[in-house]
Amino acid sequence: MAPGFSVTRRRWSLAAVFLLLLFQAVCNAQLSETFYSASCPQALALVKAKVDEFITADRGIAGGFLRLHFHDCFVRGCDGSVLLDSTNKTAEKDSAPNLGSIRGLSQIDEVKAVLEAACPGVVSCADIITLVARDATVAIGGPNWSVPLGRRDGLVSSKDEALASLPSPSDNFGQLVRNFAGVGLSVQDLVVLTGGHTIGRSHCAPVLRRLYNFTGVFNSRDPSIDPTFANSLVLQCPQNKASNVIAMDTTNGTFDSVFFNDLLANRGVFTSDATLLSNPFSLAIVNASAQTPSFFLLNFAAAMVRMGNISVLTGSAGEVRRNCSRTNNI
Ligand code: HEM
């Protein structure tokens, strides 16, 4: 190959990398904490007031809001697609990880109604979910962070995509790492964001296999669970009671780092929690989170911003829905 040609090609490659980086920077720059300052200056205060109202009525709903944001962002990015209804039951909310367990949908509709009354057609449902998750976290004692805004709402919601994109409670470490890497999140993000299990509840369904059918053999139990904790789970989750609900840490009404202390005592509820102890690097982050609560809280907040940036729609992509459960053309 002629030397001149290879130099030209290298220049072109460098230019392509530069353009790609510039493109990424421009995309990220489109989200801004002051996005609604002119178009709806009262938006953030209105969302916070509604969230405080919901939490006063039911502290537990904070967990529902946080999980809703996670499930929105991991499927097609943070585009409000988790909120869309479908006539033939093929939307994200109809998928196994969401059906019967996702919470907070009617409250998001209420927030949207307040914002539509104040500033019609301005604040996206994707931004509402993101703000509600932050405000709910703060309301129950968790960390605060500034939320970059300006997400637009997607037009598509697919049950199959939700099933393929959301991690499973029986996933092992490698599966979780690959899942998070797929949306640009690190192992540290995986560990601290799993700390979201410091609040909220689970149904018994995701733990029955660990309690009664671990090796596919009737009545076999996951030997890694602390026996006393396993006995208490058995009492709360009899084999035929998949719909009973349990707490995921010992202080589930408060956003704190106790989840990690519980995890280190082999009292994590899911395989996906317990498996974070199986790798030296993730174990170090679990230890740091348990020993230094501020480490967890600060890194959780930073990871929430990164999660909230996953594949966002900006500019003229998508739309700002008038009603969060359907696209504007319906
Ligand atoms: C690492 C992979 C994860 C898996 C496999 C997982 C799985 C689950 C499952 C099975 C439940 C119980 C749902 C039910 O039966 O009602 C749950 C609840 C919850 N998850 Fe996760 N989760 C993961 C990561 C996360 C992340 C990243 C967050 C947020 C940052 C989060 C926040 C929550 C919250 C707050 C709840 C309680 C929901 C409620 O109270 O309604 N989880 N998770």
Short mmCIF file of C-alpha atoms and ligand atoms in Angstrom, two decimals:
data_model
loop_
_atom_site.label_atom_id
_atom_site.label_comp_id
_atom_site.label_asym_id
_atom_site.label_seq_id
_atom_site.Cartn_x
_atom_site.Cartn_y
_atom_site.Cartn_z
CA MET A 1 0.00 0.00 0.00
CA ALA A 2 1.36 3.46 -0.89
CA PRO A 3 2.51 5.36 2.27
CA GLY A 4 0.48 8.43 1.29
CA PHE A 5 -2.68 6.35 1.15
CA SER A 6 -2.18 4.93 4.68
CA VAL A 7 -1.58 8.44 6.12
CA THR A 8 -4.76 9.70 4.43
CA ARG A 9 -6.70 6.75 5.80
CA ARG A 10 -5.38 7.39 9.34
CA ARG A 11 -6.46 11.04 9.01
CA TRP A 12 -9.92 9.95 7.92
CA SER A 13 -10.15 7.50 10.86
CA LEU A 14 -9.11 10.22 13.29
CA ALA A 15 -11.68 12.57 11.77
CA ALA A 16 -14.37 9.88 12.10
CA VAL A 17 -13.51 9.29 15.78
CA PHE A 18 -13.53 13.05 16.39
CA LEU A 19 -16.93 13.42 14.72
CA LEU A 20 -18.30 10.50 16.74
CA LEU A 21 -17.09 12.05 20.01
CA LEU A 22 -18.49 15.42 18.96
CA PHE A 23 -21.82 13.78 18.10
CA GLN A 24 -21.93 12.07 21.52
CA ALA A 25 -21.07 15.33 23.29
CA VAL A 26 -23.80 17.18 21.38
CA CYS A 27 -26.36 14.46 22.21
CA ASN A 28 -25.50 14.58 25.92
CA ALA A 29 -25.47 18.35 25.85
CA GLN A 30 -29.08 18.31 24.72
CA LEU A 31 -30.14 17.23 28.19
CA SER A 32 -29.94 20.14 30.59
CA GLU A 33 -30.93 20.74 34.18
CA THR A 34 -32.49 24.05 33.11
CA PHE A 35 -34.38 22.60 30.12
CA TYR A 36 -37.79 23.77 31.41
CA SER A 37 -36.61 27.05 33.01
CA ALA A 38 -38.30 29.15 30.33
CA SER A 39 -40.99 26.81 28.99
CA CYS A 40 -42.37 25.59 32.34
CA PRO A 41 -40.53 27.19 35.27
CA GLN A 42 -42.82 25.62 37.86
CA ALA A 43 -42.42 22.05 36.51
CA LEU A 44 -39.94 20.76 39.09
CA ALA A 45 -41.83 22.23 42.05
CA LEU A 46 -45.13 20.77 40.78
CA VAL A 47 -43.60 17.29 40.43
CA LYS A 48 -42.02 17.45 43.89
CA ALA A 49 -45.28 18.57 45.52
CA LYS A 50 -47.15 15.62 43.99
CA VAL A 51 -44.43 13.14 44.95
CA ASP A 52 -44.41 14.41 48.56
CA GLU A 53 -48.19 13.93 48.58
CA PHE A 54 -47.87 10.32 47.31
CA ILE A 55 -45.13 9.45 49.82
CA THR A 56 -47.15 10.91 52.71
CA ALA A 57 -50.05 8.68 51.68
CA ASP A 58 -47.87 5.57 51.10
CA ARG A 59 -44.14 5.55 51.82
CA GLY A 60 -43.76 2.22 50.03
CA ILE A 61 -44.63 3.70 46.65
CA ALA A 62 -41.11 5.22 46.49
CA GLY A 63 -39.83 1.75 45.57
CA GLY A 64 -42.37 1.52 42.77
CA PHE A 65 -41.23 4.84 41.29
CA LEU A 66 -37.55 3.93 41.40
CA ARG A 67 -38.11 0.57 39.72
CA LEU A 68 -40.35 2.17 37.08
CA HIS A 69 -37.48 4.47 36.05
CA PHE A 70 -35.04 1.53 35.90
CA HIS A 71 -37.46 -0.53 33.79
CA ASP A 72 -38.09 2.43 31.49
CA CYS A 73 -34.39 3.13 30.89
CA PHE A 74 -33.25 -0.46 30.28
CA VAL A 75 -35.73 -0.99 27.44
CA ARG A 76 -35.21 1.36 24.45
CA GLY A 77 -33.65 3.96 26.75
CA CYS A 78 -35.41 6.43 29.06
CA ASP A 79 -38.25 7.26 26.70
CA GLY A 80 -41.40 6.62 28.74
CA SER A 81 -42.06 3.44 26.72
CA VAL A 82 -42.86 1.52 29.93
CA LEU A 83 -45.97 3.69 30.33
CA LEU A 84 -47.57 2.92 26.95
CA ASP A 85 -50.69 0.78 26.76
CA SER A 86 -51.35 -1.61 23.89
CA THR A 87 -54.69 -2.94 22.74
CA ASN A 88 -53.34 -6.45 22.13
CA LYS A 89 -51.22 -6.80 25.30
CA THR A 90 -47.85 -6.54 23.57
CA ALA A 91 -46.43 -3.52 25.41
CA GLU A 92 -43.57 -3.49 27.93
CA LYS A 93 -46.03 -3.39 30.79
CA ASP A 94 -47.47 -6.73 29.58
CA SER A 95 -44.11 -8.52 29.89
CA ALA A 96 -43.36 -10.93 32.75
CA PRO A 97 -40.92 -8.63 34.60
CA ASN A 98 -43.57 -5.87 34.69
CA LEU A 99 -46.96 -7.56 34.68
CA GLY A 100 -48.50 -7.53 38.14
CA SER A 101 -45.46 -5.96 39.81
CA ILE A 102 -44.83 -2.57 38.22
CA ARG A 103 -46.18 0.25 40.39
CA GLY A 104 -46.72 3.99 40.17
CA LEU A 105 -48.44 4.19 36.77
CA SER A 106 -51.58 5.98 37.96
CA GLN A 107 -49.48 8.40 40.02
CA ILE A 108 -47.39 9.29 36.95
CA ASP A 109 -50.68 10.00 35.13
CA GLU A 110 -51.69 12.32 37.98
CA VAL A 111 -48.39 14.22 37.78
CA LYS A 112 -48.79 14.49 34.02
CA ALA A 113 -52.30 15.91 34.42
CA VAL A 114 -50.98 18.62 36.76
CA LEU A 115 -48.19 19.51 34.31
CA GLU A 116 -50.52 19.52 31.30
CA ALA A 117 -52.78 21.96 33.17
CA ALA A 118 -49.82 24.25 33.94
CA CYS A 119 -47.82 23.94 30.69
CA PRO A 120 -49.65 21.96 27.99
CA GLY A 121 -47.49 19.77 25.74
CA VAL A 122 -44.19 20.75 27.32
CA VAL A 123 -42.95 18.22 29.90
CA SER A 124 -42.31 14.69 28.59
CA CYS A 125 -43.44 11.56 30.38
CA ALA A 126 -39.83 10.28 30.27
CA ASP A 127 -38.68 13.36 32.21
CA ILE A 128 -41.58 12.99 34.65
CA ILE A 129 -40.55 9.40 35.52
CA THR A 130 -36.94 10.55 36.01
CA LEU A 131 -37.90 13.46 38.28
CA VAL A 132 -40.38 11.36 40.25
CA ALA A 133 -37.69 8.70 40.90
CA ARG A 134 -35.30 11.36 42.20
CA ASP A 135 -37.91 13.15 44.34
CA ALA A 136 -39.16 9.87 45.83
CA THR A 137 -35.60 8.82 46.71
CA VAL A 138 -35.01 12.14 48.47
CA ALA A 139 -38.39 12.00 50.24
CA ILE A 140 -37.51 8.75 52.00
CA GLY A 141 -34.02 9.78 53.11
CA GLY A 142 -31.92 9.02 50.03
CA PRO A 143 -29.39 11.20 48.22
CA ASN A 144 -30.28 14.20 46.06
CA TRP A 145 -28.96 14.93 42.58
CA SER A 146 -29.65 17.34 39.73
CA VAL A 147 -31.65 15.74 36.94
CA PRO A 148 -30.61 16.56 33.36
CA LEU A 149 -33.86 17.12 31.43
CA GLY A 150 -35.14 17.31 27.89
CA ARG A 151 -35.90 13.64 27.14
CA ARG A 152 -38.65 13.06 24.60
CA ASP A 153 -41.17 10.25 24.61
CA GLY A 154 -40.85 7.20 22.41
CA LEU A 155 -43.49 5.85 20.07
CA VAL A 156 -42.90 2.12 20.54
CA SER A 157 -43.31 -0.27 23.46
CA SER A 158 -42.60 -3.98 23.05
CA LYS A 159 -43.23 -6.84 25.46
CA ASP A 160 -40.56 -8.97 23.77
CA GLU A 161 -37.96 -6.23 24.04
CA ALA A 162 -38.72 -5.82 27.75
CA LEU A 163 -38.26 -9.54 28.32
CA ALA A 164 -34.97 -9.53 26.41
CA SER A 165 -33.58 -6.34 27.96
CA LEU A 166 -34.47 -6.49 31.66
CA PRO A 167 -32.21 -8.49 33.96
CA SER A 168 -33.69 -11.50 35.75
CA PRO A 169 -33.55 -12.08 39.53
CA SER A 170 -31.97 -15.47 38.80
CA ASP A 171 -29.15 -13.97 36.68
CA ASN A 172 -25.55 -14.72 37.67
CA PHE A 173 -22.77 -12.14 37.85
CA GLY A 174 -21.61 -12.53 34.25
CA GLN A 175 -25.16 -12.17 32.91
CA LEU A 176 -25.72 -9.00 34.97
CA VAL A 177 -22.41 -7.46 33.94
CA ARG A 178 -23.19 -8.09 30.26
CA ASN A 179 -26.70 -6.70 30.65
CA PHE A 180 -25.48 -3.48 32.28
CA ALA A 181 -22.55 -3.11 29.87
CA GLY A 182 -25.08 -3.34 27.05
CA VAL A 183 -26.58 -0.03 28.16
CA GLY A 184 -23.19 1.54 28.94
CA LEU A 185 -23.19 0.95 32.71
CA SER A 186 -20.20 -0.36 34.68
CA VAL A 187 -19.84 -3.04 37.35
CA GLN A 188 -19.78 -0.29 39.96
CA ASP A 189 -23.05 1.05 38.54
CA LEU A 190 -24.50 -2.47 38.72
CA VAL A 191 -23.60 -2.82 42.40
CA VAL A 192 -24.68 0.61 43.64
CA LEU A 193 -27.87 0.64 41.56
CA THR A 194 -28.80 -2.78 42.92
CA GLY A 195 -28.64 -0.92 46.24
CA GLY A 196 -32.01 0.44 45.09
CA HIS A 197 -33.27 -2.74 46.77
CA THR A 198 -32.84 -0.85 50.04
CA ILE A 199 -36.47 0.23 49.54
CA GLY A 200 -39.66 -1.32 48.32
CA ARG A 201 -40.93 -4.82 48.12
CA SER A 202 -40.82 -8.01 46.14
CA HIS A 203 -43.43 -10.62 45.49
CA CYS A 204 -42.53 -14.13 46.58
CA ALA A 205 -42.49 -15.43 42.99
CA PRO A 206 -38.83 -14.46 42.28
CA VAL A 207 -37.56 -16.23 45.44
CA LEU A 208 -39.56 -19.48 45.38
CA ARG A 209 -36.95 -21.28 43.27
CA ARG A 210 -34.21 -20.40 45.78
CA LEU A 211 -36.34 -21.73 48.64
CA TYR A 212 -37.93 -24.88 47.21
CA ASN A 213 -36.53 -25.90 43.85
CA PHE A 214 -32.97 -24.62 43.68
CA THR A 215 -31.32 -27.46 41.80
CA GLY A 216 -34.46 -28.44 40.02
CA VAL A 217 -35.00 -31.01 42.79
CA PHE A 218 -38.16 -30.70 44.92
CA ASN A 219 -37.53 -29.04 48.29
CA SER A 220 -33.88 -28.14 47.60
CA ARG A 221 -32.79 -24.78 48.97
CA ASP A 222 -30.05 -22.40 47.84
CA PRO A 223 -27.29 -23.22 50.36
CA SER A 224 -25.84 -19.70 50.07
CA ILE A 225 -28.81 -18.12 51.93
CA ASP A 226 -28.33 -17.58 55.67
CA PRO A 227 -30.42 -20.43 57.19
CA THR A 228 -32.27 -18.18 59.68
CA PHE A 229 -33.15 -15.74 56.91
CA ALA A 230 -34.21 -18.62 54.64
CA ASN A 231 -36.52 -19.92 57.39
CA SER A 232 -38.15 -16.49 57.73
CA LEU A 233 -38.58 -16.32 53.93
CA VAL A 234 -40.20 -19.77 53.99
CA LEU A 235 -42.71 -18.51 56.56
CA GLN A 236 -43.52 -15.43 54.47
CA CYS A 237 -43.47 -17.29 51.16
CA PRO A 238 -45.17 -20.68 51.33
CA GLN A 239 -44.77 -22.63 48.08
CA ASN A 240 -48.25 -21.82 46.79
CA LYS A 241 -48.09 -18.09 47.66
CA ALA A 242 -46.16 -16.50 44.81
CA SER A 243 -48.18 -13.30 45.21
CA ASN A 244 -47.26 -12.65 48.88
CA VAL A 245 -44.96 -9.66 49.32
CA ILE A 246 -41.70 -9.38 51.27
CA ALA A 247 -39.18 -6.62 52.09
CA MET A 248 -35.81 -6.69 50.32
CA ASP A 249 -33.82 -5.39 53.29
CA THR A 250 -34.37 -4.97 57.02
CA THR A 251 -35.04 -1.20 56.74
CA ASN A 252 -37.08 -1.19 53.54
CA GLY A 253 -38.97 2.03 54.37
CA THR A 254 -35.75 4.05 54.44
CA PHE A 255 -33.18 4.68 51.76
CA ASP A 256 -29.92 3.63 53.45
CA SER A 257 -26.97 1.29 52.95
CA VAL A 258 -28.35 -1.51 55.17
CA PHE A 259 -29.13 -3.57 52.05
CA PHE A 260 -25.36 -4.13 51.69
CA ASN A 261 -24.94 -5.20 55.32
CA ASP A 262 -27.78 -7.67 54.80
CA LEU A 263 -26.15 -8.87 51.57
CA LEU A 264 -22.84 -9.52 53.35
CA ALA A 265 -24.76 -11.58 55.94
CA ASN A 266 -26.13 -13.70 53.03
CA ARG A 267 -29.52 -12.12 53.43
CA GLY A 268 -29.95 -10.90 49.88
CA VAL A 269 -33.36 -11.85 48.52
CA PHE A 270 -32.50 -12.62 44.88
CA THR A 271 -29.74 -14.65 43.22
CA SER A 272 -28.94 -11.42 41.34
CA ASP A 273 -28.28 -9.72 44.70
CA ALA A 274 -26.27 -12.58 46.23
CA THR A 275 -24.12 -13.00 43.13
CA LEU A 276 -22.58 -9.56 43.72
CA LEU A 277 -20.50 -11.27 46.44
CA SER A 278 -19.05 -13.74 43.94
CA ASN A 279 -16.57 -11.43 42.22
CA PRO A 280 -13.67 -9.68 44.02
CA PHE A 281 -14.31 -6.30 42.38
CA SER A 282 -18.06 -6.20 43.02
CA LEU A 283 -17.48 -7.58 46.53
CA ALA A 284 -15.13 -4.65 47.21
CA ILE A 285 -17.91 -2.23 46.18
CA VAL A 286 -20.42 -4.07 48.37
CA ASN A 287 -17.98 -3.81 51.30
CA ALA A 288 -17.33 -0.11 50.68
CA SER A 289 -21.08 0.57 50.46
CA ALA A 290 -21.76 -1.32 53.70
CA GLN A 291 -18.90 0.29 55.63
CA THR A 292 -19.19 3.84 54.29
CA PRO A 293 -22.82 4.82 53.68
CA SER A 294 -21.75 8.08 52.00
CA PHE A 295 -19.81 6.02 49.42
CA PHE A 296 -23.03 4.27 48.47
CA LEU A 297 -25.24 7.36 48.52
CA LEU A 298 -22.89 9.50 46.41
CA ASN A 299 -22.22 6.77 43.88
CA PHE A 300 -25.88 5.80 43.70
CA ALA A 301 -26.78 9.40 42.79
CA ALA A 302 -24.08 9.55 40.10
CA ALA A 303 -25.16 6.16 38.69
CA MET A 304 -28.80 7.32 38.59
CA VAL A 305 -27.77 10.23 36.35
CA ARG A 306 -25.92 7.80 34.07
CA MET A 307 -28.91 5.44 34.03
CA GLY A 308 -31.20 8.39 33.25
CA ASN A 309 -29.06 9.23 30.19
CA ILE A 310 -29.42 5.82 28.52
CA SER A 311 -30.34 6.25 24.83
CA VAL A 312 -32.47 9.33 25.41
CA LEU A 313 -34.48 10.86 22.57
CA THR A 314 -33.81 14.58 22.16
CA GLY A 315 -34.36 17.39 19.68
CA SER A 316 -37.14 16.45 17.30
CA ALA A 317 -36.99 12.68 17.91
CA GLY A 318 -40.12 11.10 19.38
CA GLU A 319 -42.69 13.48 20.84
CA VAL A 320 -43.98 14.98 24.08
CA ARG A 321 -47.00 12.84 24.86
CA ARG A 322 -50.16 14.55 26.04
CA ASN A 323 -51.22 11.39 27.85
CA CYS A 324 -48.45 9.14 29.18
CA SER A 325 -50.19 5.86 28.36
CA ARG A 326 -50.67 6.54 24.64
CA THR A 327 -48.89 8.17 21.74
CA ASN A 328 -50.33 11.44 20.42
CA ASN A 329 -51.53 9.95 17.12
CA ILE A 330 -54.06 7.66 18.86
C1 HEM B 1 -29.47 -5.85 38.82
C2 HEM B 1 -30.56 -6.36 38.31
C3 HEM B 1 -31.89 -6.29 38.98
C4 HEM B 1 -32.77 -7.30 39.11
C5 HEM B 1 -32.61 -8.70 38.59
C6 HEM B 1 -33.90 -6.79 39.84
C7 HEM B 1 -35.03 -7.52 40.15
C8 HEM B 1 -36.06 -7.08 40.93
C9 HEM B 1 -37.23 -7.85 41.28
C10 HEM B 1 -37.50 -9.29 40.83
C11 HEM B 1 -37.99 -7.10 42.09
C12 HEM B 1 -39.30 -7.52 42.75
C13 HEM B 1 -40.50 -7.14 41.89
C14 HEM B 1 -41.79 -7.64 42.51
O1 HEM B 1 -41.95 -8.85 42.61
O2 HEM B 1 -42.66 -6.83 42.90
C15 HEM B 1 -37.34 -5.84 42.24
C16 HEM B 1 -37.82 -4.79 42.99
C17 HEM B 1 -37.24 -3.56 43.03
N1 HEM B 1 -36.13 -3.16 42.33
FE1 HEM B 1 -34.86 -4.34 41.31
N2 HEM B 1 -33.69 -5.48 40.15
C18 HEM B 1 -32.47 -5.13 39.64
C19 HEM B 1 -31.90 -3.87 39.66
C20 HEM B 1 -32.54 -2.75 40.15
C21 HEM B 1 -32.12 -1.40 39.91
C22 HEM B 1 -30.97 -0.99 39.00
C23 HEM B 1 -32.98 -0.59 40.59
C24 HEM B 1 -33.03 0.91 40.68
C25 HEM B 1 -31.99 1.69 40.70
C26 HEM B 1 -33.93 -1.45 41.25
C27 HEM B 1 -34.93 -1.03 42.08
C28 HEM B 1 -35.90 -1.85 42.61
C29 HEM B 1 -36.89 -1.38 43.56
C30 HEM B 1 -36.96 0.00 44.19
C31 HEM B 1 -37.74 -2.45 43.81
C32 HEM B 1 -38.99 -2.44 44.69
C33 HEM B 1 -40.20 -2.21 43.79
C34 HEM B 1 -41.50 -1.96 44.53
O3 HEM B 1 -41.48 -1.70 45.74
O4 HEM B 1 -42.56 -1.99 43.88
N3 HEM B 1 -33.65 -2.75 40.93
N4 HEM B 1 -36.16 -5.86 41.52
#
